[in-house]
Amino acid sequence: MSSVGCSEETKFIYYIDEEETPYLVKLNISPDVVTLGDFKNALNRPHYKFFFKSIDDDFGVVKEEIFEDSAVLPCFNGRVVSWVSCDQSSIFSGSHWYSRINCAECRYLS
């Protein structure tokens, strides 16, 4: 999670669901302080889960789910790597609860 050599710009490389080609978003926020909330605001995908490349002492490289908007994200060489997937559990949209929706419905609700 080292940010040594990181600039004031953070590059987010992210994959959506099962797509093979990643997307790229650049934010003018230092990687040392960029949060999940910053990333979520840039993507505007409210019904998705966010997993990030992270290092675990026991397992090495893992995909870590982060859900607190104030959490500072793991940065590697000025980049944050993420996997964004549809949250297929219950969600609230407007005045309705949706349970176990599929990803097509999730995209519609976004």
N, CA and C of each residue as an Amber inpcrd file, in Angstrom:
protein
   330
   0.8160000  -1.1770000   0.0000000   0.0000000   0.0000000   0.0000000
   0.8640000   1.2460000   0.0000000   2.0600000   1.0960000  -0.3710000
   2.9740000   2.2300000  -0.3580000   2.5660000   3.2730000  -1.3670000
   2.7110000   4.5210000  -0.9580000   2.4170000   5.6110000  -1.8770000
   3.6900000   6.3580000  -2.2260000   4.8430000   5.7490000  -1.9890000
   6.1130000   6.3690000  -2.3230000   6.1500000   6.6240000  -3.8180000
   6.4910000   7.8350000  -4.2010000   6.5540000   8.1860000  -5.6150000
   5.2110000   8.5530000  -6.2060000   4.1600000   8.6040000  -5.3870000
   2.8330000   8.9480000  -5.8850000   2.7380000  10.4540000  -6.0970000
   2.0130000  10.8450000  -7.1110000   1.8140000  12.2630000  -7.4010000
   0.5340000  12.7330000  -6.7220000   0.1020000  13.9420000  -7.0660000
  -1.1480000  14.4690000  -6.5210000  -2.3560000  13.9550000  -7.2980000
  -2.1460000  13.1390000  -8.2950000  -3.2340000  12.5510000  -9.0730000
  -3.2950000  11.0630000  -8.7670000  -4.5040000  10.5540000  -8.6230000
  -4.6920000   9.1280000  -8.4040000  -5.3640000   8.5250000  -9.6230000
  -4.7920000   7.4460000 -10.1290000  -5.3990000   6.6970000 -11.2270000
  -6.1450000   5.5120000 -10.6340000  -7.4080000   5.3800000 -11.0220000
  -8.2180000   4.2390000 -10.6200000  -8.3620000   3.3210000 -11.8190000
  -7.8480000   2.1270000 -11.7090000  -8.0540000   1.1020000 -12.7240000
  -9.1060000   0.1680000 -12.1300000 -10.2440000   0.0160000 -12.8310000
 -11.2950000  -0.8150000 -12.2510000 -11.9640000  -1.6840000 -13.3010000
 -12.4320000  -2.8290000 -12.8350000 -13.1420000  -3.8100000 -13.6470000
 -14.5810000  -3.8540000 -13.1580000 -15.5400000  -3.9310000 -14.0810000
 -16.9520000  -4.0280000 -13.7120000 -17.4380000  -5.4440000 -13.9810000
 -18.0090000  -6.0530000 -12.9510000 -18.5390000  -7.4110000 -13.0220000
 -17.5320000  -8.3420000 -13.6770000 -17.9050000  -9.0220000 -14.7470000
 -17.0380000 -10.0160000 -15.3770000 -16.3270000  -9.4930000 -16.6300000
 -16.3590000  -8.1950000 -16.8680000 -15.7110000  -7.6360000 -18.0560000
 -14.2010000  -7.8150000 -17.9630000 -13.5660000  -8.1060000 -19.1120000
 -12.1280000  -8.3540000 -19.1370000 -11.3110000  -7.0730000 -19.2230000
 -11.8250000  -6.0620000 -19.9130000 -11.0740000  -4.8280000 -20.1210000
 -11.3370000  -3.8600000 -18.9730000 -10.2770000  -3.3590000 -18.3400000
 -10.4780000  -2.4230000 -17.2290000 -10.8010000  -1.0170000 -17.7100000
 -11.3720000  -0.2270000 -16.8160000 -11.6510000   1.1880000 -17.0480000
 -10.6200000   2.0040000 -16.2770000 -10.4640000   3.2750000 -16.6620000
  -9.5240000   4.1600000 -15.9860000 -10.2000000   5.4820000 -15.6700000
 -10.0720000   5.9260000 -14.4300000 -10.5410000   7.2340000 -13.9940000
  -9.3760000   7.8950000 -13.2740000  -9.1730000   9.1820000 -13.5490000
  -8.1260000   9.9390000 -12.8630000  -8.7830000  11.0060000 -12.0030000
  -8.3430000  11.0900000 -10.7560000  -8.8480000  12.1060000  -9.8380000
  -7.6910000  12.9700000  -9.3650000  -7.9240000  14.2560000  -9.2550000
  -6.9000000  15.1850000  -8.7780000  -6.8700000  15.2110000  -7.2550000
  -6.6590000  14.0420000  -6.6870000  -6.5620000  13.8640000  -5.2420000
  -5.3320000  13.0020000  -4.9850000  -4.5650000  13.3590000  -3.9850000
  -3.3730000  12.5890000  -3.6440000  -3.7460000  11.1630000  -3.2500000
  -2.9960000  10.1770000  -3.7250000  -3.2640000   8.7880000  -3.3530000
  -3.1740000   8.5400000  -1.8480000  -2.4700000   9.4130000  -1.1370000
  -2.3330000   9.2490000   0.3140000  -3.6330000   9.5100000   1.0620000
  -4.5580000  10.2300000   0.4480000  -5.7850000  10.6180000   1.1520000
  -7.0670000  10.2540000   0.4050000  -6.9710000   9.6840000  -0.7870000
  -8.1670000   9.3690000  -1.5710000  -8.9810000   8.2940000  -0.8510000
 -10.3120000   8.4700000  -0.8510000 -11.1950000   7.5700000  -0.1090000
 -12.1620000   6.8430000  -1.0380000 -12.8380000   5.8590000  -0.4770000
 -13.8810000   5.1610000  -1.2200000 -14.9620000   6.1400000  -1.6520000
 -15.3020000   7.0950000  -0.8090000 -16.3100000   8.0980000  -1.1600000
 -15.9180000   8.8920000  -2.3950000 -14.6280000   9.2480000  -2.5200000
 -14.1430000   9.9550000  -3.7110000 -14.3470000   9.1040000  -4.9580000
 -13.9920000   7.8310000  -4.8560000 -14.1190000   6.9040000  -5.9810000
 -15.5860000   6.6950000  -6.3500000 -16.4460000   6.4890000  -5.3570000
 -17.8700000   6.2800000  -5.6130000 -18.5040000   7.5020000  -6.2660000
 -18.1070000   8.6950000  -5.8450000 -18.6360000   9.9170000  -6.4620000
 -18.2300000  10.0240000  -7.9220000 -17.0250000   9.5850000  -8.2540000
 -16.5580000   9.6370000  -9.6390000 -17.2980000   8.6280000 -10.5150000
 -17.6590000   7.4790000  -9.9540000 -18.3190000   6.4290000 -10.7370000
 -19.8270000   6.5670000 -10.7790000 -20.4310000   7.0510000  -9.7050000
 -21.8860000   7.1600000  -9.6060000 -22.5680000   5.8180000  -9.8640000
 -22.1490000   4.7930000  -9.1360000 -22.7590000   3.4620000  -9.2020000
 -23.1730000   3.0610000  -7.7860000 -24.3690000   3.5030000  -7.3560000
 -24.7560000   3.3310000  -5.9550000 -25.0710000   1.9070000  -5.5120000
 -25.3430000   0.9970000  -6.4090000 -25.7610000  -0.3480000  -6.0100000
 -24.6800000  -1.3770000  -6.3110000 -23.4420000  -1.0000000  -6.1080000
 -22.3140000  -1.8710000  -6.3980000 -21.4570000  -2.0670000  -5.1660000
 -20.7380000  -3.1870000  -5.1430000 -19.7400000  -3.4660000  -4.1150000
 -18.3750000  -3.1310000  -4.7000000 -17.4440000  -2.7510000  -3.8320000
 -16.1230000  -2.3270000  -4.2730000 -15.0510000  -3.1600000  -3.5810000
 -14.2240000  -3.8120000  -4.4000000 -13.1160000  -4.6250000  -3.9070000
 -11.8240000  -4.0060000  -4.4260000 -10.7790000  -4.0120000  -3.5970000
  -9.5390000  -3.3410000  -3.9580000  -8.3450000  -4.2590000  -3.7800000
  -7.3830000  -4.1130000  -4.6910000  -6.1290000  -4.8400000  -4.5660000
  -5.4810000  -4.4030000  -3.2660000  -5.1310000  -5.3760000  -2.4510000
  -4.5530000  -5.0940000  -1.1480000  -3.5460000  -6.1870000  -0.8180000
  -2.7390000  -5.9530000   0.1930000  -1.7620000  -6.9420000   0.6380000
  -2.1600000  -7.4300000   2.0260000  -2.3070000  -8.7440000   2.1490000
  -2.5900000  -9.3710000   3.4280000  -1.3100000 -10.0490000   3.9090000
  -0.9850000  -9.8830000   5.1800000   0.2490000 -10.4560000   5.7250000
   0.3100000 -11.9710000   5.5820000  -0.8220000 -12.6530000   5.6550000
  -0.8470000 -14.1120000   5.5760000  -0.9720000 -14.6490000   4.1550000
  -1.6980000 -13.9380000   3.2760000  -2.0190000 -14.4740000   1.9580000
  -1.3490000 -13.7590000   0.7950000  -0.8080000 -12.5900000   1.0130000
  -0.2140000 -11.8110000  -0.0810000  -1.2610000 -10.9260000  -0.7290000
  -1.2720000 -10.8810000  -2.0640000  -2.2050000 -10.0160000  -2.7950000
  -3.6160000 -10.5950000  -2.7170000  -4.5700000  -9.7560000  -2.3150000
  -5.9740000 -10.1620000  -2.1980000  -6.8770000  -9.0620000  -2.7430000
  -8.1510000  -9.4080000  -2.9530000  -9.1920000  -8.4290000  -3.2720000
  -9.9400000  -8.1620000  -1.9710000  -9.7720000  -6.9620000  -1.4320000
 -10.3810000  -6.6040000  -0.1560000 -11.6290000  -5.7620000  -0.3850000
 -12.7610000  -6.1840000   0.1920000 -13.9730000  -5.3690000   0.0940000
 -13.8630000  -4.2060000   1.0690000 -14.0870000  -3.0040000   0.5570000
 -14.1030000  -1.8060000   1.3900000 -15.4680000  -1.1660000   1.2100000
 -16.1290000  -0.8490000   2.3120000 -17.4900000  -0.3140000   2.2240000
 -17.6840000   0.9890000   2.9720000 -16.7060000   1.4260000   3.7580000
 -16.8220000   2.7020000   4.4660000 -16.3270000   3.8250000   3.5690000
 -17.2010000   4.7910000   3.2900000 -16.8510000   5.8840000   2.3810000
 -15.6310000   6.6740000   2.8330000 -15.3650000   6.7130000   4.1250000
 -14.2320000   7.4930000   4.6350000 -12.9170000   6.7170000   4.6290000
 -12.9460000   5.4340000   4.2460000 -11.7350000   4.6110000   4.2520000
 -10.7570000   5.0740000   3.1740000  -9.4920000   5.2650000   3.5740000
  -8.4390000   5.5870000   2.6070000  -8.1260000   4.3080000   1.8450000
  -8.0150000   4.4180000   0.5160000  -7.8610000   3.2420000  -0.3330000
  -6.4020000   2.8330000  -0.5000000  -6.1560000   1.5300000  -0.6910000
  -4.7900000   1.0640000  -0.9180000  -4.2620000   1.5680000  -2.2570000
  -3.0420000   2.0840000  -2.2450000  -2.4240000   2.6770000  -3.4360000
  -1.1280000   1.9480000  -3.7510000  -0.9200000   1.6310000  -5.0280000
   0.3100000   1.0110000  -5.4870000   0.8470000   1.8380000  -6.6430000
   1.9770000   2.5190000  -6.4380000   2.5980000   3.3420000  -7.4800000
   1.6330000   4.3780000  -8.0590000   0.8580000   5.0310000  -7.2040000
  -0.0590000   6.0730000  -7.6490000  -1.3450000   5.5560000  -8.2610000
  -1.5740000   4.2370000  -8.1550000  -2.7740000   3.6420000  -8.7480000
  -3.5620000   2.8740000  -7.7010000  -4.8670000   2.9220000  -7.8680000
  -5.7740000   2.1220000  -7.0590000  -6.4230000   1.1330000  -8.0140000
  -6.3190000  -0.1630000  -7.7200000  -6.9100000  -1.1950000  -8.5720000
  -8.1510000  -1.7250000  -7.8710000  -9.2760000  -1.7480000  -8.6100000
 -10.5520000  -2.1150000  -8.0100000 -11.3630000  -3.0370000  -8.9100000
 -12.1770000  -3.8560000  -8.2740000 -13.1720000  -4.6760000  -8.9570000
 -14.5220000  -4.2190000  -8.4370000 -15.3930000  -3.8090000  -9.3480000
 -16.7000000  -3.2650000  -9.0020000 -17.7400000  -4.2880000  -9.4400000
 -18.5520000  -4.7470000  -8.5010000 -19.5500000  -5.7530000  -8.8590000
 -20.9150000  -5.3560000  -8.3270000 -21.9190000  -5.7720000  -9.0620000
 -23.2990000  -5.4940000  -8.6860000 -23.5950000  -6.1300000  -7.3390000
 -24.1840000  -5.3610000  -6.4370000 -24.5990000  -5.8760000  -5.1400000
 -25.9450000  -6.5520000  -5.3340000 -25.9450000  -7.8740000  -5.3760000
 -27.1700000  -8.6110000  -5.6720000 -27.9980000  -8.9120000  -4.4270000
 -27.6820000  -8.2710000  -3.3310000 -28.5020000  -8.4120000  -2.1270000
 -29.6100000  -7.3640000  -2.1740000 -30.3090000  -7.1850000  -1.1100000
 -31.4070000  -6.2170000  -1.0770000 -30.8890000  -4.7920000  -1.2110000
 -31.5880000  -3.9970000  -2.0210000 -31.2530000  -2.5820000  -2.1560000
 -32.5360000  -1.7690000  -2.1030000 -32.4110000  -0.5080000  -1.7670000
 -33.5480000   0.3950000  -1.6900000 -33.4150000   1.4220000  -2.7960000
 -34.4620000   1.6040000  -3.5980000 -34.4510000   2.5880000  -4.6760000
 -35.7680000   3.3460000  -4.6320000 -35.6820000   4.6370000  -4.3740000
 -36.9030000   5.4290000  -4.2800000 -37.7120000   4.9990000  -3.0810000
 -38.8510000   4.3750000  -3.3270000 -39.6950000   3.9120000  -2.2260000
 -39.8470000   2.3920000  -2.2330000 -38.9590000   1.6780000  -2.9510000
 -39.0930000   0.2310000  -3.0950000 -37.8140000  -0.4870000  -2.6700000
 -37.9820000  -1.6500000  -2.0370000 -36.8640000  -2.5450000  -1.7540000
 -36.8240000  -3.5960000  -2.8520000 -35.6370000  -3.8920000  -3.3350000
 -35.4470000  -4.9360000  -4.3330000 -34.5550000  -6.0010000  -3.7090000
 -34.9530000  -7.2600000  -3.7920000 -34.1680000  -8.3400000  -3.2060000
 -33.5780000  -9.2140000  -4.2960000 -32.3170000  -9.5710000  -4.0980000
 -31.6170000 -10.5070000  -4.9750000 -31.8040000 -10.1470000  -6.4440000
 -31.5510000  -8.8840000  -6.7780000 -31.6790000  -8.4350000  -8.1560000
 -30.5100000  -8.9420000  -8.9720000 -30.6890000  -9.0050000 -10.2870000
 -29.5650000  -9.3940000 -11.1280000 -28.8240000  -8.1450000 -11.5930000
 -27.6830000  -8.3280000 -12.2380000 -26.8370000  -7.1910000 -12.6060000
 -27.4880000  -6.2890000 -13.6420000 -28.3270000  -6.8240000 -14.5140000
 -29.0120000  -5.9790000 -15.4950000 -29.9470000  -5.0150000 -14.7710000
 -30.6630000  -5.5050000 -13.7670000 -31.5280000  -4.6360000 -12.9670000
 -30.6970000  -3.6270000 -12.1930000 -29.5410000  -4.0540000 -11.7130000
 -28.6620000  -3.1760000 -10.9500000 -28.2170000  -1.9970000 -11.8130000
 -27.8630000  -2.2460000 -13.0500000 -27.4470000  -1.1720000 -13.9580000
 -28.6110000  -0.2180000 -14.2130000 -29.8280000  -0.7660000 -14.3410000
 -31.0040000   0.0600000 -14.5760000 -31.2490000   0.9970000 -13.4000000
 -31.0630000   0.4980000 -12.1730000 -31.3120000   1.2960000 -10.9770000
 -30.2300000   2.3330000 -10.7350000 -29.0430000   2.1400000 -11.3070000
 -27.9580000   3.1060000 -11.1270000 -28.3130000   4.3320000 -11.8340000
